[in-house]
Amino acid sequence: MPDERTVLMGDDATNGGLFMFVADRARDLSAGTLYVAKWLQKTSANGGSADIRWIRLGHATSDEIEALADSLTAADILDVQTSDPGDPSYTKIPFSGHDNWVKFVPGKEKAAAFLETHRFAAYMGGSMGFTKMEGTTVNARDKIAYSAISYVQTAMTNGSGGIAIQGPQAGMVYAWTL
């Protein structure tokens, strides 16, 4: 982005999200804050329209994340169940086209935000309902970002990830006013 600190990104996934990373310093992505978008739906027809609210997932440095990645396994960060454990301490989230029930280890929020980003983003209330988000670009002059969705699938139409649109089962482009 023009500030040379902000990165907008999505991912080519089922139950993917729209993410934003804001670096502490321009041209240096080694430290910063990660956010996920919350889709606040206005209409469901023709691809839907929505407002976006950003949810802060955490702040870290590359060195911190590298140390966490070298010292932890997924089981040190969270417990994941693929069927309802019947335990209210678990939270149901959408993940890769299926339901997961997750419980995060207290004190491991930074590791969760940066090493289990999709599950943590859903747990924190991010809208993880995008499918096949192929890329995001920015028109700096007009202050609009564009995200290309190559194929609208179930996760974008059934509401499981916080998005429920009635639109074509084809591609679309979303314009995000910055």
Coordinates of C-alpha atoms in Angstrom, one line a residue:
M1 CA 0.0 0.0 0.0
P2 CA 1.2 3.6 -0.4
D3 CA 2.2 3.9 3.3
E4 CA 4.7 1.1 2.6
R5 CA 3.6 -0.5 5.9
T6 CA 0.2 -2.1 5.1
V7 CA -0.4 -5.4 3.4
L8 CA -3.9 -6.6 2.4
M9 CA -4.1 -10.3 1.6
G10 CA -6.6 -13.1 1.2
D11 CA -6.0 -16.7 0.5
D12 CA -7.0 -19.4 -2.0
A13 CA -8.9 -21.5 0.4
T14 CA -12.3 -22.7 1.5
N15 CA -13.2 -20.7 4.6
G16 CA -10.5 -18.2 3.9
G17 CA -10.3 -14.7 5.3
L18 CA -9.3 -11.2 4.3
F19 CA -6.3 -10.2 6.4
M20 CA -4.3 -7.0 6.9
F21 CA -0.8 -6.7 8.3
V22 CA 0.5 -3.3 9.4
A23 CA 4.2 -3.2 9.8
D24 CA 5.8 -1.1 12.6
R25 CA 8.0 0.7 10.1
A26 CA 7.8 1.4 6.4
R27 CA 9.5 -1.1 4.1
D28 CA 10.2 -3.5 7.0
L29 CA 7.8 -6.4 7.5
S30 CA 9.8 -7.9 10.4
A31 CA 7.4 -6.6 13.0
G32 CA 3.8 -5.6 13.0
T33 CA 0.2 -6.2 13.8
L34 CA -2.1 -8.7 12.1
Y35 CA -5.9 -8.2 11.6
V36 CA -8.7 -10.2 10.1
A37 CA -11.8 -8.7 8.5
K38 CA -15.3 -9.1 10.0
W39 CA -17.9 -9.0 7.1
L40 CA -20.9 -7.0 8.2
Q41 CA -23.4 -8.0 5.5
K42 CA -25.9 -5.4 4.1
T43 CA -27.4 -7.3 1.2
S44 CA -27.3 -10.9 0.1
A45 CA -28.2 -10.5 -3.6
N46 CA -25.8 -10.2 -6.5
G47 CA -22.6 -11.0 -4.6
G48 CA -23.6 -9.1 -1.5
S49 CA -22.4 -5.9 0.0
A50 CA -20.9 -5.3 3.4
D51 CA -19.0 -3.1 5.6
I52 CA -15.7 -4.4 7.0
R53 CA -14.6 -4.1 10.7
W54 CA -11.0 -5.1 11.5
I55 CA -10.3 -7.4 14.4
R56 CA -6.8 -7.3 15.9
L57 CA -5.3 -10.8 16.1
G58 CA -1.9 -9.8 17.6
H59 CA 1.5 -8.1 17.2
A60 CA 4.8 -9.9 16.8
T61 CA 8.3 -9.8 15.4
S62 CA 9.7 -12.3 12.9
D63 CA 12.2 -13.4 15.5
E64 CA 9.4 -14.1 18.0
I65 CA 7.4 -16.1 15.5
E66 CA 10.4 -18.1 14.4
A67 CA 11.2 -19.0 18.0
L68 CA 7.6 -20.0 18.6
A69 CA 7.6 -22.1 15.4
D70 CA 10.8 -23.8 16.4
S71 CA 9.6 -24.7 19.9
L72 CA 5.8 -25.5 19.6
T73 CA 3.6 -28.0 18.0
A74 CA 0.0 -27.4 17.1
A75 CA -1.0 -29.3 20.2
D76 CA 0.8 -26.8 22.3
I77 CA -1.4 -24.0 20.9
L78 CA -4.8 -25.5 20.7
D79 CA -7.0 -28.6 20.8
V80 CA -9.0 -29.3 17.7
Q81 CA -12.0 -31.7 17.4
T82 CA -13.7 -32.5 14.1
S83 CA -16.9 -33.6 15.8
D84 CA -18.8 -31.9 18.5
P85 CA -17.2 -32.8 21.8
G86 CA -20.3 -31.8 23.8
D87 CA -18.0 -29.5 25.9
P88 CA -18.9 -25.8 26.1
S89 CA -15.3 -24.9 26.5
Y90 CA -14.9 -25.6 22.8
T91 CA -15.9 -23.1 20.1
K92 CA -17.3 -24.2 16.8
I93 CA -15.6 -22.6 13.8
P94 CA -15.6 -23.2 10.0
F95 CA -12.3 -24.6 8.7
S96 CA -11.5 -25.8 5.2
G97 CA -15.1 -26.6 4.4
H98 CA -15.8 -28.5 7.6
D99 CA -16.7 -27.7 11.2
N100 CA -14.0 -27.7 13.8
W101 CA -14.4 -27.3 17.6
V102 CA -11.4 -25.5 19.0
K103 CA -10.0 -24.7 22.5
F104 CA -6.9 -22.5 22.6
V105 CA -4.2 -22.9 25.3
P106 CA -4.2 -19.8 27.6
G107 CA -1.2 -17.7 27.1
K108 CA -0.5 -18.9 23.6
E109 CA -2.5 -16.2 21.8
K110 CA 0.5 -14.9 19.9
A111 CA 1.4 -18.3 18.7
A112 CA -2.3 -18.9 17.7
A113 CA -2.5 -15.6 15.8
F114 CA 0.6 -16.2 13.7
L115 CA 0.9 -20.0 13.5
E116 CA -2.8 -21.1 13.6
T117 CA -4.1 -18.0 11.9
H118 CA -7.2 -19.4 10.2
R119 CA -8.6 -21.1 13.2
F120 CA -7.7 -18.2 15.6
A121 CA -9.2 -15.6 13.2
A122 CA -12.5 -17.6 13.1
Y123 CA -12.4 -18.0 16.9
M124 CA -11.9 -14.2 17.3
G125 CA -14.9 -13.5 15.2
G126 CA -13.3 -12.9 11.8
S127 CA -15.4 -13.8 8.7
M128 CA -13.8 -16.9 7.4
G129 CA -16.3 -17.5 4.5
F130 CA -14.3 -16.5 1.4
T131 CA -13.6 -19.1 -1.2
K132 CA -10.9 -19.0 -3.8
M133 CA -9.7 -15.4 -3.1
E134 CA -7.0 -15.3 -5.7
G135 CA -5.4 -11.9 -5.1
T136 CA -5.8 -8.4 -3.8
T137 CA -4.5 -5.2 -5.3
V138 CA -4.8 -1.5 -4.5
N139 CA -5.7 1.5 -6.5
A140 CA -3.9 4.1 -4.3
R141 CA -5.2 7.1 -6.1
D142 CA -8.9 6.2 -5.6
K143 CA -8.2 4.5 -2.2
I144 CA -9.9 1.2 -3.2
A145 CA -8.6 -2.3 -2.9
Y146 CA -9.9 -5.1 -5.1
S147 CA -10.0 -8.8 -4.3
A148 CA -10.6 -11.4 -7.0
I149 CA -12.8 -14.4 -6.1
S150 CA -12.4 -17.0 -8.8
Y151 CA -15.3 -19.2 -7.7
V152 CA -18.2 -18.6 -5.3
Q153 CA -18.7 -21.8 -3.4
T154 CA -20.7 -23.1 -0.4
A155 CA -18.7 -21.3 2.3
M156 CA -19.7 -17.9 0.7
T157 CA -23.4 -18.9 0.3
N158 CA -24.3 -20.9 3.4
G159 CA -23.3 -18.4 6.1
S160 CA -21.0 -20.8 7.9
G161 CA -18.1 -18.3 7.8
G162 CA -20.1 -15.2 8.3
I163 CA -20.9 -14.5 4.6
A164 CA -24.2 -15.5 3.0
I165 CA -24.6 -14.2 -0.5
Q166 CA -26.9 -15.0 -3.3
G167 CA -24.8 -14.7 -6.4
P168 CA -23.4 -16.5 -9.3
Q169 CA -21.5 -19.7 -8.8
A170 CA -18.8 -18.0 -10.8
G171 CA -16.1 -15.4 -10.1
M172 CA -16.5 -11.9 -8.8
V173 CA -14.4 -8.9 -7.7
Y174 CA -14.9 -7.1 -4.4
A175 CA -14.0 -3.5 -4.1
W176 CA -13.0 -2.4 -0.6
T177 CA -13.1 1.3 0.2
L178 CA -10.0 2.2 2.2

